[in-house]
PDB file of C-alpha atoms in Angstrom:
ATOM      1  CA  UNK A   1     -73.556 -64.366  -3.501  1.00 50.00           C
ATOM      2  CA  UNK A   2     -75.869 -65.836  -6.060  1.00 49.00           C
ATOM      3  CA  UNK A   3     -73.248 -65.455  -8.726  1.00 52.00           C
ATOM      4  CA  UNK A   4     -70.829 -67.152  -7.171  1.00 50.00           C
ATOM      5  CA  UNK A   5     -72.803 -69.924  -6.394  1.00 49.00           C
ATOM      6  CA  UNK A   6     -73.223 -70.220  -9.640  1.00 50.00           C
ATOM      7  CA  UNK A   7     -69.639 -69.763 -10.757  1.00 51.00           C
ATOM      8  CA  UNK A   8     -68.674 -72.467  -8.415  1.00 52.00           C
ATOM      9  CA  UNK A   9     -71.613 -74.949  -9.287  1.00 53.00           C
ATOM     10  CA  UNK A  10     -70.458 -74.741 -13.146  1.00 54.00           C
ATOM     11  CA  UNK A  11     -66.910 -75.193 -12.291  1.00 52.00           C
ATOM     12  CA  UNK A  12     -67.272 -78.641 -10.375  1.00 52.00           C
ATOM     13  CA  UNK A  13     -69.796 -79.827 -13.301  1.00 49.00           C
ATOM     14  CA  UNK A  14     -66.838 -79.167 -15.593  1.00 52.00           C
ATOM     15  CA  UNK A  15     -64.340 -80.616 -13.105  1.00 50.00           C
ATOM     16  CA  UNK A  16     -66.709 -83.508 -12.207  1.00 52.00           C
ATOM     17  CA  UNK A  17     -66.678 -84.220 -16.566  1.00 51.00           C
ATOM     18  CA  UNK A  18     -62.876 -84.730 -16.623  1.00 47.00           C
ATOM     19  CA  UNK A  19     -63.171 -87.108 -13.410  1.00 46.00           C
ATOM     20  CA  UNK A  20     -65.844 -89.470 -15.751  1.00 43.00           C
ATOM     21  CA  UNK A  21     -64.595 -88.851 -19.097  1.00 41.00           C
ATOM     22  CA  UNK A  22     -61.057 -87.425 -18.382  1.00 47.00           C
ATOM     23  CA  UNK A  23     -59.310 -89.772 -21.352  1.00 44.00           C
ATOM     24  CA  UNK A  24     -62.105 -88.093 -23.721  1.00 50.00           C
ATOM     25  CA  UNK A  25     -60.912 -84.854 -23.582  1.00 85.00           C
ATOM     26  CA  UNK A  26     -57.451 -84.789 -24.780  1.00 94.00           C
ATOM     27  CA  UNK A  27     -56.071 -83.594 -27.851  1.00 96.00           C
ATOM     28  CA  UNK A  28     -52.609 -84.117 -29.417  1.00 97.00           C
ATOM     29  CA  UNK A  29     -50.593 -83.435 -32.542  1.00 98.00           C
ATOM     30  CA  UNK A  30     -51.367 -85.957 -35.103  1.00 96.00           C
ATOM     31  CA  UNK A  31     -48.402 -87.062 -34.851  1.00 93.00           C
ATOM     32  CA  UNK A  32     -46.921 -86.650 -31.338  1.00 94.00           C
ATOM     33  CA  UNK A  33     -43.664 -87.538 -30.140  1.00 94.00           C
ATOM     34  CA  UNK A  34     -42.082 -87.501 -26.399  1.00 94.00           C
ATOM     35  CA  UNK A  35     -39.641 -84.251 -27.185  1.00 96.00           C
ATOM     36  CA  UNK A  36     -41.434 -82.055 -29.226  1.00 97.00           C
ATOM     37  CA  UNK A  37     -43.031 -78.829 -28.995  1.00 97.00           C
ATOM     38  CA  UNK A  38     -46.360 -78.229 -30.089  1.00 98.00           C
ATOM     39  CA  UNK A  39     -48.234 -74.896 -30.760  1.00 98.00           C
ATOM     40  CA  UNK A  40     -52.464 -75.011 -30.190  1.00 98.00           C
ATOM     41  CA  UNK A  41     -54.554 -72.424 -31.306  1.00 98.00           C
ATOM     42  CA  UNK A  42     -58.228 -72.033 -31.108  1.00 98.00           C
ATOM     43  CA  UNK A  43     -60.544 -68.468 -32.192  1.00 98.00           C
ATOM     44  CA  UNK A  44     -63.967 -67.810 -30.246  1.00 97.00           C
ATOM     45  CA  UNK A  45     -66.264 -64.987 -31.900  1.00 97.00           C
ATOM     46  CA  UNK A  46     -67.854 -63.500 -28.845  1.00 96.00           C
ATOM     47  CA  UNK A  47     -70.925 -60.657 -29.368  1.00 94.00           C
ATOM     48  CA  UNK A  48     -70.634 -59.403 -26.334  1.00 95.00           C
ATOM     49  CA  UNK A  49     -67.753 -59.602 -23.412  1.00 95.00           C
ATOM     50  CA  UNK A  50     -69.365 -62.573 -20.839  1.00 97.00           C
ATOM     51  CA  UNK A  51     -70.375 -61.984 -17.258  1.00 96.00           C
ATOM     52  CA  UNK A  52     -67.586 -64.375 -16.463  1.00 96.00           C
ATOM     53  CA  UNK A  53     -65.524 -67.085 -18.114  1.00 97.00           C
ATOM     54  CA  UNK A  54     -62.795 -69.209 -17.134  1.00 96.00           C
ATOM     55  CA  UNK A  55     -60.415 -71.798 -18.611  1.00 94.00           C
ATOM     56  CA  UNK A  56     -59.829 -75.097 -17.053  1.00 91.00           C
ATOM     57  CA  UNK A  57     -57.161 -77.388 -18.030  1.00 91.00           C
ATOM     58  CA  UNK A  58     -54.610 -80.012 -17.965  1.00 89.00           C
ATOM     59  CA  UNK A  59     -51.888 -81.829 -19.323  1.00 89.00           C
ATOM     60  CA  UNK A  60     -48.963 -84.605 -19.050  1.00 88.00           C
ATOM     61  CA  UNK A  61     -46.378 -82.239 -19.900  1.00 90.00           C
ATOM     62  CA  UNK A  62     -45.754 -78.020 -19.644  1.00 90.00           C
ATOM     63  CA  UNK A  63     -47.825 -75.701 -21.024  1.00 91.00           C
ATOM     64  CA  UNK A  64     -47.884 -71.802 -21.544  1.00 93.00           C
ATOM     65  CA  UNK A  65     -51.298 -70.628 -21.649  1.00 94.00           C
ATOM     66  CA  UNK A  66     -52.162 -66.815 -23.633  1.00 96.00           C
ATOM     67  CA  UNK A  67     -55.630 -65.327 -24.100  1.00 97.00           C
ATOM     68  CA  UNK A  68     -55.287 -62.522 -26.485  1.00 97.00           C
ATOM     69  CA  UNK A  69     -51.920 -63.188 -26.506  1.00 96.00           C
ATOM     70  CA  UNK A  70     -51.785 -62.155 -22.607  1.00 95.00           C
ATOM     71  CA  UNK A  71     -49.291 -64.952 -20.856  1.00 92.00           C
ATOM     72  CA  UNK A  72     -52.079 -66.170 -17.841  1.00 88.00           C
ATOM     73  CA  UNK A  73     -49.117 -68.493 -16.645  1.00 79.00           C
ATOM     74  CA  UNK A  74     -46.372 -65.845 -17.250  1.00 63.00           C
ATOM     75  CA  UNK A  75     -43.323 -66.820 -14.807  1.00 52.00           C
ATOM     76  CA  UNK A  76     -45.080 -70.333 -14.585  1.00 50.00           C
ATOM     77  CA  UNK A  77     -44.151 -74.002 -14.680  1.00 49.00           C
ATOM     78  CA  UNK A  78     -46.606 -76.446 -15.385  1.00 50.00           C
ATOM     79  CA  UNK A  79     -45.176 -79.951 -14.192  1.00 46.00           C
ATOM     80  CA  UNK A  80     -46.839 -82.978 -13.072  1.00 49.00           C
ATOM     81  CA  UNK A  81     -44.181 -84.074 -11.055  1.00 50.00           C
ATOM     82  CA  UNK A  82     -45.912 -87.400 -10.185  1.00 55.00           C
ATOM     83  CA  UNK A  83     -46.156 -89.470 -13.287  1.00 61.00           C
ATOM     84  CA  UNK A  84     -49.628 -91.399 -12.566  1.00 70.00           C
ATOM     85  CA  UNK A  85     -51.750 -87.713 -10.843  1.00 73.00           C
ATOM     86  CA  UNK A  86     -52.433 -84.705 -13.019  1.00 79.00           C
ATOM     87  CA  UNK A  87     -53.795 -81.694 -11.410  1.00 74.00           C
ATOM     88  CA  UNK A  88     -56.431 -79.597 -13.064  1.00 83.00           C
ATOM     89  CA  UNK A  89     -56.074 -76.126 -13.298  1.00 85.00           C
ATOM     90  CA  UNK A  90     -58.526 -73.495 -13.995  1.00 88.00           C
ATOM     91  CA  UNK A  91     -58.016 -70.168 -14.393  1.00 91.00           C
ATOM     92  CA  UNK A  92     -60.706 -66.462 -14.360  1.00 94.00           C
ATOM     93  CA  UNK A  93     -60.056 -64.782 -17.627  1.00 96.00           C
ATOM     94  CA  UNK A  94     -63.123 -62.829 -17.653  1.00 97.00           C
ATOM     95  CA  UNK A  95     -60.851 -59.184 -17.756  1.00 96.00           C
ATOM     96  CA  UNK A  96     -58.742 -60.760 -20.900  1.00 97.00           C
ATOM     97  CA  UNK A  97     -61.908 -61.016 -23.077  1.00 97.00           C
ATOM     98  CA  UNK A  98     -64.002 -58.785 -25.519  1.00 96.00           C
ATOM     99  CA  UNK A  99     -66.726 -58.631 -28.463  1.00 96.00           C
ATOM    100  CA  UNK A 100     -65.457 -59.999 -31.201  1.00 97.00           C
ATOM    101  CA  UNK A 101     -62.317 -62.658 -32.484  1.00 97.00           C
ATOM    102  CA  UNK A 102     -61.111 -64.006 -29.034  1.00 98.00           C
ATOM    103  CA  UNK A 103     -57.542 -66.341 -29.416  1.00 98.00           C
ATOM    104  CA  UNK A 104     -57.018 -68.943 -26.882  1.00 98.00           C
ATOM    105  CA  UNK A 105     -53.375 -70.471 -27.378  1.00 98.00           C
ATOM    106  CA  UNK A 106     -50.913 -72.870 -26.029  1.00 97.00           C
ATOM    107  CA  UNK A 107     -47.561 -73.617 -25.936  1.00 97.00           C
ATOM    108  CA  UNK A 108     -47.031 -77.454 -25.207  1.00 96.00           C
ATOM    109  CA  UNK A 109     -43.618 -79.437 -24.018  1.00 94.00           C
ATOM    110  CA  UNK A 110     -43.428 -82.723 -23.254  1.00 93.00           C
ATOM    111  CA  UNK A 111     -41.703 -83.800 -19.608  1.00 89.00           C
ATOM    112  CA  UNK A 112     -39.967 -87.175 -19.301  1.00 86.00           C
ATOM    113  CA  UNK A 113     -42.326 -90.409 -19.013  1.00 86.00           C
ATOM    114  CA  UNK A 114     -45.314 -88.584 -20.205  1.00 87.00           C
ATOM    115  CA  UNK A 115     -48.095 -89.676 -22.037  1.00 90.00           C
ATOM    116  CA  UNK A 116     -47.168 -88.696 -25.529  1.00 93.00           C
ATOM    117  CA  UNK A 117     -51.114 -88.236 -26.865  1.00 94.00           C
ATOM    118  CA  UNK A 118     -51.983 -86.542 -24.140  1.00 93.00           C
ATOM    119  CA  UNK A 119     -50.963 -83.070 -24.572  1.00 94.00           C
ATOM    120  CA  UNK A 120     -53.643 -80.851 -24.215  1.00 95.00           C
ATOM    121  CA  UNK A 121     -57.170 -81.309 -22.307  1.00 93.00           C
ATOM    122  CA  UNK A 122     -58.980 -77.660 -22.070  1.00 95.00           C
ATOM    123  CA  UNK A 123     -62.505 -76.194 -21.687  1.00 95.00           C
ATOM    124  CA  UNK A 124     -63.674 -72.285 -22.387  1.00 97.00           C
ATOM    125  CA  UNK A 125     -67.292 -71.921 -20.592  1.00 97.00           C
ATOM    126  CA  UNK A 126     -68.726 -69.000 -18.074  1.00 97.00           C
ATOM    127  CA  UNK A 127     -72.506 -66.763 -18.433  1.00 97.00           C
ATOM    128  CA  UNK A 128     -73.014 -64.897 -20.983  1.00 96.00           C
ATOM    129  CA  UNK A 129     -74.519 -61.215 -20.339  1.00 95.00           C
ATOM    130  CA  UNK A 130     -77.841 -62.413 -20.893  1.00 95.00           C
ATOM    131  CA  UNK A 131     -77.355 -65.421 -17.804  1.00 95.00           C
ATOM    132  CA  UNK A 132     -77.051 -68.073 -19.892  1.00 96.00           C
ATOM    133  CA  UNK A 133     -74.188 -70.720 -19.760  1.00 96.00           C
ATOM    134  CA  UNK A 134     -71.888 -71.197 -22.122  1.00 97.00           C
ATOM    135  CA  UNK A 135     -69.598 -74.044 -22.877  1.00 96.00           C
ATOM    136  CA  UNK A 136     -66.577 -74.906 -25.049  1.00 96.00           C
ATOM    137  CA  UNK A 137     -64.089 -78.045 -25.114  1.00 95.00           C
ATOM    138  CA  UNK A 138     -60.385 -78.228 -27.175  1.00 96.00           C
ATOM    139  CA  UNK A 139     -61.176 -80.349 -29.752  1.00 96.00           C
ATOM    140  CA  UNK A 140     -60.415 -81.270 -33.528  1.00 96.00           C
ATOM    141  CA  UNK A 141     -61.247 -78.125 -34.515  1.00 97.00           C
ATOM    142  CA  UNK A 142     -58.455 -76.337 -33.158  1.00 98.00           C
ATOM    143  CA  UNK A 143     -55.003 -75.861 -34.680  1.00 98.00           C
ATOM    144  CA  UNK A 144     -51.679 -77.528 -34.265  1.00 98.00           C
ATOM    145  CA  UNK A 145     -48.147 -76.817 -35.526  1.00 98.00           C
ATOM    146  CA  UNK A 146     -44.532 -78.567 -34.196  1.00 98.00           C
ATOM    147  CA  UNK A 147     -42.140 -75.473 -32.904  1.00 97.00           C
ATOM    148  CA  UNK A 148     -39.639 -76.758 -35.256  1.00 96.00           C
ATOM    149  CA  UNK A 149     -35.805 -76.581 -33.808  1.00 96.00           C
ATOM    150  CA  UNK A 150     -37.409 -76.395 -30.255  1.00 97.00           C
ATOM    151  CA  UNK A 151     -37.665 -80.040 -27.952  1.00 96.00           C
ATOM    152  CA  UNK A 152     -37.375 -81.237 -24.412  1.00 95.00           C
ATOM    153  CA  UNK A 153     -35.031 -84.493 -24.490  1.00 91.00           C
ATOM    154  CA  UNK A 154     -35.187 -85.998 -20.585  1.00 82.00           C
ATOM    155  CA  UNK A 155     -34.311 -82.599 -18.961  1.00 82.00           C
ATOM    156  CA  UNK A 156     -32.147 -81.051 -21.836  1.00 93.00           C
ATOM    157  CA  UNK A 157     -34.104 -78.170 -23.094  1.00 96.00           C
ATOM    158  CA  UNK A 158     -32.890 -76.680 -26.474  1.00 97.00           C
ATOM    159  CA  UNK A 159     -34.505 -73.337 -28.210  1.00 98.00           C
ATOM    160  CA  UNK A 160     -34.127 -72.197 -31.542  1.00 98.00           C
ATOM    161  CA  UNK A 161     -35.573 -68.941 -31.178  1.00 97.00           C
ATOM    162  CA  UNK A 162     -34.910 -68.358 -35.345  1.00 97.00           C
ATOM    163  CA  UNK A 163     -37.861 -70.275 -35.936  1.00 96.00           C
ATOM    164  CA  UNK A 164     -39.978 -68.572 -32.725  1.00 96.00           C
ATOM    165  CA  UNK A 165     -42.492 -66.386 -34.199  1.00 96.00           C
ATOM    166  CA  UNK A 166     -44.041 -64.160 -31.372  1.00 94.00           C
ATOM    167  CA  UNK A 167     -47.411 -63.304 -33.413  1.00 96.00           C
ATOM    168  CA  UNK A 168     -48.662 -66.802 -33.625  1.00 97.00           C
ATOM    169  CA  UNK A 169     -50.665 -66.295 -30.708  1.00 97.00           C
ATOM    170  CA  UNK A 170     -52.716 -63.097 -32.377  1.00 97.00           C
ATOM    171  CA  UNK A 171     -56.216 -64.178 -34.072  1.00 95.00           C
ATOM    172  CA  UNK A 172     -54.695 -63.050 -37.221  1.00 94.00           C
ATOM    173  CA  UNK A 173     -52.015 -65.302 -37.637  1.00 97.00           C
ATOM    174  CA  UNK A 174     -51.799 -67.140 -40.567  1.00 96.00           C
ATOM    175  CA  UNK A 175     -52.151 -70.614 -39.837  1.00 97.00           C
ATOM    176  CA  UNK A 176     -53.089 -71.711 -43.288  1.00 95.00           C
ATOM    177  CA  UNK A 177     -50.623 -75.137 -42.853  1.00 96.00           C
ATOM    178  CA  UNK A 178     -51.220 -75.793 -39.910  1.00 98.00           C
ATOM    179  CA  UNK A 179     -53.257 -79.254 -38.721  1.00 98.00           C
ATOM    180  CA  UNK A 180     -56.141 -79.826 -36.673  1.00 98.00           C
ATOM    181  CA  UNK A 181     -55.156 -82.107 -33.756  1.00 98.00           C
ATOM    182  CA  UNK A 182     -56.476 -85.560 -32.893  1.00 95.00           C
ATOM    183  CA  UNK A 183     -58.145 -87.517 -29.601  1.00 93.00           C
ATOM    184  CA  UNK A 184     -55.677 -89.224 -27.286  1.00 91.00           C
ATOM    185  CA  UNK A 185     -54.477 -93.207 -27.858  1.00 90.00           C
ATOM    186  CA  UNK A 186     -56.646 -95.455 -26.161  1.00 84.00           C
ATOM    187  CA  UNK A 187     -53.880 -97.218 -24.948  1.00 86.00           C
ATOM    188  CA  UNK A 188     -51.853 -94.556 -23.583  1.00 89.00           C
ATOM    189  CA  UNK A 189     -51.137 -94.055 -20.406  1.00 85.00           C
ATOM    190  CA  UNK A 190     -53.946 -93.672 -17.755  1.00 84.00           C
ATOM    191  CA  UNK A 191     -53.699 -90.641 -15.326  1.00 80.00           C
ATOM    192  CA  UNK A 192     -55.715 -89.650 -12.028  1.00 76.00           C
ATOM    193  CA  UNK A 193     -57.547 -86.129 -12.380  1.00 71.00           C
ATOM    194  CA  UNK A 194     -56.522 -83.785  -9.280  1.00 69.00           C
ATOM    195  CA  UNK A 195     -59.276 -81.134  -9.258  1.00 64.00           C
ATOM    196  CA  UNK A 196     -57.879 -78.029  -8.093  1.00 56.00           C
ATOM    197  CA  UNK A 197     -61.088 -75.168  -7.863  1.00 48.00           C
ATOM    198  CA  UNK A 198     -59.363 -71.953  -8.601  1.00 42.00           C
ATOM    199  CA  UNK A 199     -55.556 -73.188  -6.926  1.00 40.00           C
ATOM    200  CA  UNK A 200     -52.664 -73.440  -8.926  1.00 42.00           C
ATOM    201  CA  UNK A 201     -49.993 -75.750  -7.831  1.00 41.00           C
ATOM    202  CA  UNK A 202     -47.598 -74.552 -10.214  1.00 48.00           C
ATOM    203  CA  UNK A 203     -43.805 -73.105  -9.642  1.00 55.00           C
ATOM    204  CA  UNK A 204     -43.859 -69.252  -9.372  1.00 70.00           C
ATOM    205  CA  UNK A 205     -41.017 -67.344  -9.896  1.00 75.00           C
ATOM    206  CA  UNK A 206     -40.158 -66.332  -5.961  1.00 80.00           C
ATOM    207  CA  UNK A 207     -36.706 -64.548  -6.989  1.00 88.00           C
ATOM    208  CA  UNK A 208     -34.553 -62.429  -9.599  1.00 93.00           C
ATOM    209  CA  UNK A 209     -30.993 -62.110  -8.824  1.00 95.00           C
ATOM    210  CA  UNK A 210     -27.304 -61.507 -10.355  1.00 95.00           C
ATOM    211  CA  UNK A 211     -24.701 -63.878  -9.802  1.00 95.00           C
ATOM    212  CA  UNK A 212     -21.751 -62.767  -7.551  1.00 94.00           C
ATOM    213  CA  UNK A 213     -19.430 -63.748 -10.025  1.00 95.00           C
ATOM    214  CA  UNK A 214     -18.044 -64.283 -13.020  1.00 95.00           C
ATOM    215  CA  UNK A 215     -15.163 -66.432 -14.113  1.00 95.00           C
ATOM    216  CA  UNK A 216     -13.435 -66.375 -17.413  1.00 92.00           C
ATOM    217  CA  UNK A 217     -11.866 -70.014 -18.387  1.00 89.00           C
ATOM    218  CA  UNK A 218     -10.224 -71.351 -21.567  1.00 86.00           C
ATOM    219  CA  UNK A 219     -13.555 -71.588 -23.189  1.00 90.00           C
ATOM    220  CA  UNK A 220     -16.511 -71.237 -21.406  1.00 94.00           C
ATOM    221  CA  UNK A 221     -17.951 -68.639 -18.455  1.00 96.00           C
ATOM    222  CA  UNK A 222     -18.900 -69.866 -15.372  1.00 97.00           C
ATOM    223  CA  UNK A 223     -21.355 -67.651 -13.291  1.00 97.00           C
ATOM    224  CA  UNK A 224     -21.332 -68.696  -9.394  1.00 97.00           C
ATOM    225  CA  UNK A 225     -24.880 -68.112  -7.209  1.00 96.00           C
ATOM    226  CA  UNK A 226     -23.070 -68.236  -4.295  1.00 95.00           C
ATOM    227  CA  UNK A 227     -25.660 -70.950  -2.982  1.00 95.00           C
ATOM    228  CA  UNK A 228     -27.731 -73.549  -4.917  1.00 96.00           C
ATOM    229  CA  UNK A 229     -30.747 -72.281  -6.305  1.00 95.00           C
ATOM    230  CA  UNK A 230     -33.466 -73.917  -8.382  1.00 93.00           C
ATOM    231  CA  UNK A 231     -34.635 -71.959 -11.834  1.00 93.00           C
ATOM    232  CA  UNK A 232     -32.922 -70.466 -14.564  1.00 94.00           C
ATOM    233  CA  UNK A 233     -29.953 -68.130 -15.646  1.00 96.00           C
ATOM    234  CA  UNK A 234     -31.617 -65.660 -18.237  1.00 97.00           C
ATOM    235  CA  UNK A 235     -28.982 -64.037 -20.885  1.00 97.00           C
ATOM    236  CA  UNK A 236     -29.660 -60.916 -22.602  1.00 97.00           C
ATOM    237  CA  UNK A 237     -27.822 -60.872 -25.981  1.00 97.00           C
ATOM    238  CA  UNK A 238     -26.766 -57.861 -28.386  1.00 96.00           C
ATOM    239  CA  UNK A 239     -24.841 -58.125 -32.022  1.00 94.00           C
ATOM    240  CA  UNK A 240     -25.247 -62.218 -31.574  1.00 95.00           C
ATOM    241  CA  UNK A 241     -25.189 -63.683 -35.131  1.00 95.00           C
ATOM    242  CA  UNK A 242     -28.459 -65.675 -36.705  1.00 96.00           C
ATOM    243  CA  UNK A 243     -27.679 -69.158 -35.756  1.00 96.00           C
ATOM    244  CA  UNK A 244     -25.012 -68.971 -33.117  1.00 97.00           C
ATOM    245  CA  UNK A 245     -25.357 -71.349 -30.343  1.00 97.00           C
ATOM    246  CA  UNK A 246     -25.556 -70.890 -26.443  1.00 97.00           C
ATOM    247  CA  UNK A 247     -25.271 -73.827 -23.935  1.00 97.00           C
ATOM    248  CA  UNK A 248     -26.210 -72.759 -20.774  1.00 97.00           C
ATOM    249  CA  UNK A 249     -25.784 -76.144 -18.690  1.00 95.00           C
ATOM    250  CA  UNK A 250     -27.958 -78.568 -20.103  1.00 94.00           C
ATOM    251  CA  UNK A 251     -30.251 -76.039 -22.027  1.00 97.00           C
ATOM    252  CA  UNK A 252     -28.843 -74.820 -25.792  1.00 98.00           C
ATOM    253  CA  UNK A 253     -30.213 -71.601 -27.170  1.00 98.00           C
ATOM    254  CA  UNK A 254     -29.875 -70.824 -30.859  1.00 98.00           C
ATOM    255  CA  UNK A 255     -29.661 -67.019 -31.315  1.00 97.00           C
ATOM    256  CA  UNK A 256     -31.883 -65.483 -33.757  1.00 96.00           C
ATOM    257  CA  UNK A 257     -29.631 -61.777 -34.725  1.00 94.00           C
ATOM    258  CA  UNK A 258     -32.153 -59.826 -33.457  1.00 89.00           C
ATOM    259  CA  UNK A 259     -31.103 -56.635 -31.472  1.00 87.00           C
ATOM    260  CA  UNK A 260     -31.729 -57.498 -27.745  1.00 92.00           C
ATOM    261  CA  UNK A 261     -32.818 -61.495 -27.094  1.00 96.00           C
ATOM    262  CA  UNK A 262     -32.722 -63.325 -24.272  1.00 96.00           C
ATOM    263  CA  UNK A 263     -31.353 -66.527 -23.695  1.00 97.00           C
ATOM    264  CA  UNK A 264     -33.130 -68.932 -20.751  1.00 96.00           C
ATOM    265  CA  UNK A 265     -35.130 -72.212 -20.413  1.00 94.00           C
ATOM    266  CA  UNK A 266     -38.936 -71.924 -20.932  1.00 92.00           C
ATOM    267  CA  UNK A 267     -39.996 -74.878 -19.069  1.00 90.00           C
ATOM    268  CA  UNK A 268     -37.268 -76.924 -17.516  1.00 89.00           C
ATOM    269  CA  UNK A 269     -35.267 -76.038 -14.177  1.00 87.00           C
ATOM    270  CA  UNK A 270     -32.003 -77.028 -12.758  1.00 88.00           C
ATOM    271  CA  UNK A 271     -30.661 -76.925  -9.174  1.00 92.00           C
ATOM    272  CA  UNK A 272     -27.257 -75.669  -9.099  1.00 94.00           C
ATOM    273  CA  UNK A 273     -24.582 -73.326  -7.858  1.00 96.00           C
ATOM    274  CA  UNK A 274     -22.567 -72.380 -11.139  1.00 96.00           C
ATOM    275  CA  UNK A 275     -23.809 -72.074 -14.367  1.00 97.00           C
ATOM    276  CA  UNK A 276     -21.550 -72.725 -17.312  1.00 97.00           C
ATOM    277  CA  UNK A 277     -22.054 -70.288 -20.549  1.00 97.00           C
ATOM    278  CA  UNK A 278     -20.250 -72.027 -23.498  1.00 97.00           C
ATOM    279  CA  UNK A 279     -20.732 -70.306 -27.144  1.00 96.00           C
ATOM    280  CA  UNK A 280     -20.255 -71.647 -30.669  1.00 95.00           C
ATOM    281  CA  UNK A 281     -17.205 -70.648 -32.055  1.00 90.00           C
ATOM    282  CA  UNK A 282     -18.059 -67.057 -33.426  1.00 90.00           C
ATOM    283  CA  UNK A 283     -19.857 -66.111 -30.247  1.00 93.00           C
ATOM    284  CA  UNK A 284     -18.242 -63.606 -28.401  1.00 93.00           C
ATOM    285  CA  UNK A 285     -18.717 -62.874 -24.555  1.00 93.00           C
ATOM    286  CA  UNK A 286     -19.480 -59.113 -25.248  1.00 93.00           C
ATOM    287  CA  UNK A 287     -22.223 -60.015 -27.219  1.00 95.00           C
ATOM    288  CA  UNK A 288     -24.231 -60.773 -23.304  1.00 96.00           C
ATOM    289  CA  UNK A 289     -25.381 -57.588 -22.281  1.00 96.00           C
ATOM    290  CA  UNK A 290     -27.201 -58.488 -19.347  1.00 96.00           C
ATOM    291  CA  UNK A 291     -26.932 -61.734 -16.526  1.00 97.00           C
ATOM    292  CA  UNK A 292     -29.502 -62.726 -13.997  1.00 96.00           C
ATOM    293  CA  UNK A 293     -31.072 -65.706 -12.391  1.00 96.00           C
ATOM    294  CA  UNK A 294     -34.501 -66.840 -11.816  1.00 94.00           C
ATOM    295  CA  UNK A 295     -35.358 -68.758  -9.186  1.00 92.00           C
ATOM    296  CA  UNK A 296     -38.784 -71.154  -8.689  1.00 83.00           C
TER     297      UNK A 296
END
C-alpha cells in the first residue's frame, strides 16, 4: 500500500511539472515542419532493473512509443482531437526494462493544425532497487532523424516503407548522422495539459475483419465493408517490386520488394464503406496476398 502511495505521489509531481512548465518540456526536430515524420531516440544505462518506472508523455501530433523496441502503444492512435487540450499519458514499463543499455524511442507524425515545435514532451522516472527516485526528461540530448519519403499532409497519409528501417529502435543502431533535437518556439501555439493518471484516451483497435467483397473495375479494386467502419484496410503484399506504389483511398504506400509487407496507414483513419486499391502501373493484383480491415 506504501508503494503505491508512493507511485502515485511521484506521478502527480511529474504531472503537476507539465501543468507549470508544460511549454518547457518539449522537444522538436531542428527543423520541424507540419507533415513530416520524425524518429526520437534516447539510451538509459540502468545497473540494476528499477522497482518501478513509468513513462509519461505528450504531444500535438501521433506518436508510436517502443521500449526495447517493444510497441507500448501497439494498435494505438495518439490524436488530440481538440486543437487547444492535450492529454497526458503515462504509461508502467517496469516489465520492459533491464540492467544495462535501455532504448526509449518514438515515432512522431504531425496531425493537421498542430503545433509544429511541439512534437515530443516525455519523462523516464520510477525507484530504483535501493528506494531512491529517479528522474529523466526528453531533452537535447536525445536523437532525431526525418523518416524520409514518409509525411502526413491534412489527412493524406503516404509511406515509403523503402526507406523504413525496423532496427532503428534497437540501442545499437547507428545513429551516427543523426541530430539532437531542440526546445519548442516560444511563440508557438499554447496548449492546455489534460492529466490523465494511468488512463489512456487513445483509439484501440476494437475489430479485425475481411471485406465481403471484392470488385474488379477498369483500373482499380474496390473492397466493400458492407457498413461504414472507422480504421484501416491492411494489405499483405508478395513479389511487389521496390518502388511500386499503392493508393489505398487517401493513404499511398510505396512497396519496398521485400517477401511479405503490408500495406496500411500508421496513424491516420478514415470512415468509409468501400475502399479503393489503385496500383502503379506494374503492380499487379496477385501480388496482395492477404485483405483485412481494422477498425478503431
Amino acid at each position: 500500500m506504501i508503494k503505491l502511495i508512493t507511485t502515485i505521489c511521484m506521478a502527480l509531481w511529474v504531472l503537476n511539472s507539465y501543468a507549470q512548465e508544460f511549454s518547457t518540456h518539449w522537444i522538436s526536430y531542428p527543423l520541424p515542419n507540419d507533415s513530416s515524420e520524425v524518429l526520437f531516440c534516447h539510451t538509459y544505462r540502468l545497473k540494476r532493473c528499477p522497482q518501478e518506472a513509468y513513462l509519461t508523455f505528450a504531444t500535438s501530433g501521433y506518436l508510436r512509443i517502443y521500449v526495447n523496441e517493444r510497441n507500448i502503444s501497439k494498435d494505438i492512435t495518439f490524436l488530440n482531437q481538440d486543437t487547444t487540450h492535450l492529454a497526458i499519458q503515462t504509461y508502467n514499463i517496469t516489465p520492459l526494462l533491464h540492467s544495462g543499455d535501455n532504448c526509449i524511442s518514438v515515432w512522431y507524425a504531425p496531425a493537421e493544425g498542430c503545433a509544429i515545435s511541439k512534437q515530443l514532451s516525455l519523462e523516464f522516472y520510477g525507484t530504483k532497487q535501493n528506494g531512491e527516485a529517479f528522474y529523466h526528461q526528453a531533452n537535447g540530448d536525445w536523437l532525431c532523424q526525418i523518416l524520409k519519403g514518409s509525411f502526413i499532409k491534412g489527412a493524406k497519409e503516404t509511406f515509403d516503407s523503402r526507406y523504413y528501417d525496423y532496427n532503428w529502435k534497437s540501442t545499437n543502431y547507428n545513429r551516427r548522422h543523426w541530430l539532437h533535437p531542440l526546445g519548442a518556439y516560444w511563440h508557438d501555439k499554447s496548449y492546455t495539459a489534460t492529466c490523465n493518471l494511468f488512463f489512456n484516451e487513445n483509439t484501440h483497435l476494437q475489430y479485425t475483419f475481411k471485406p465481403v467483397e471484392i470488385r474488379l473495375n477498369s483500373d482499380h479494386l474496390e473492397y466493400d465493408l458492407n457498413r461504414i467502419a472507422k480504421g484501416t484496410l491492411r494489405l499483405t503484399l508478395r513479389g511487389a517490386h521496390k518502388g511500386e506504389t499503392l493508393h489505398i483511398n487517401d493513404f499511398t504506400y510505396i512497396c519496398n520488394g521485400e517477401m511479405d509487407e503490408q500495406a496500411f496507414c500508421r496513424f491516420t483513419q478514415s470512415e468509409s464503406r468501400t475502399i479503393s486499391v489503385k496500383g502503379s502501373q506494374t503492380f499487379k493484383n496477385q501480388h496482395i496476398t492477404n485483405v483485412e480491415y481494422l477498425e478503431f
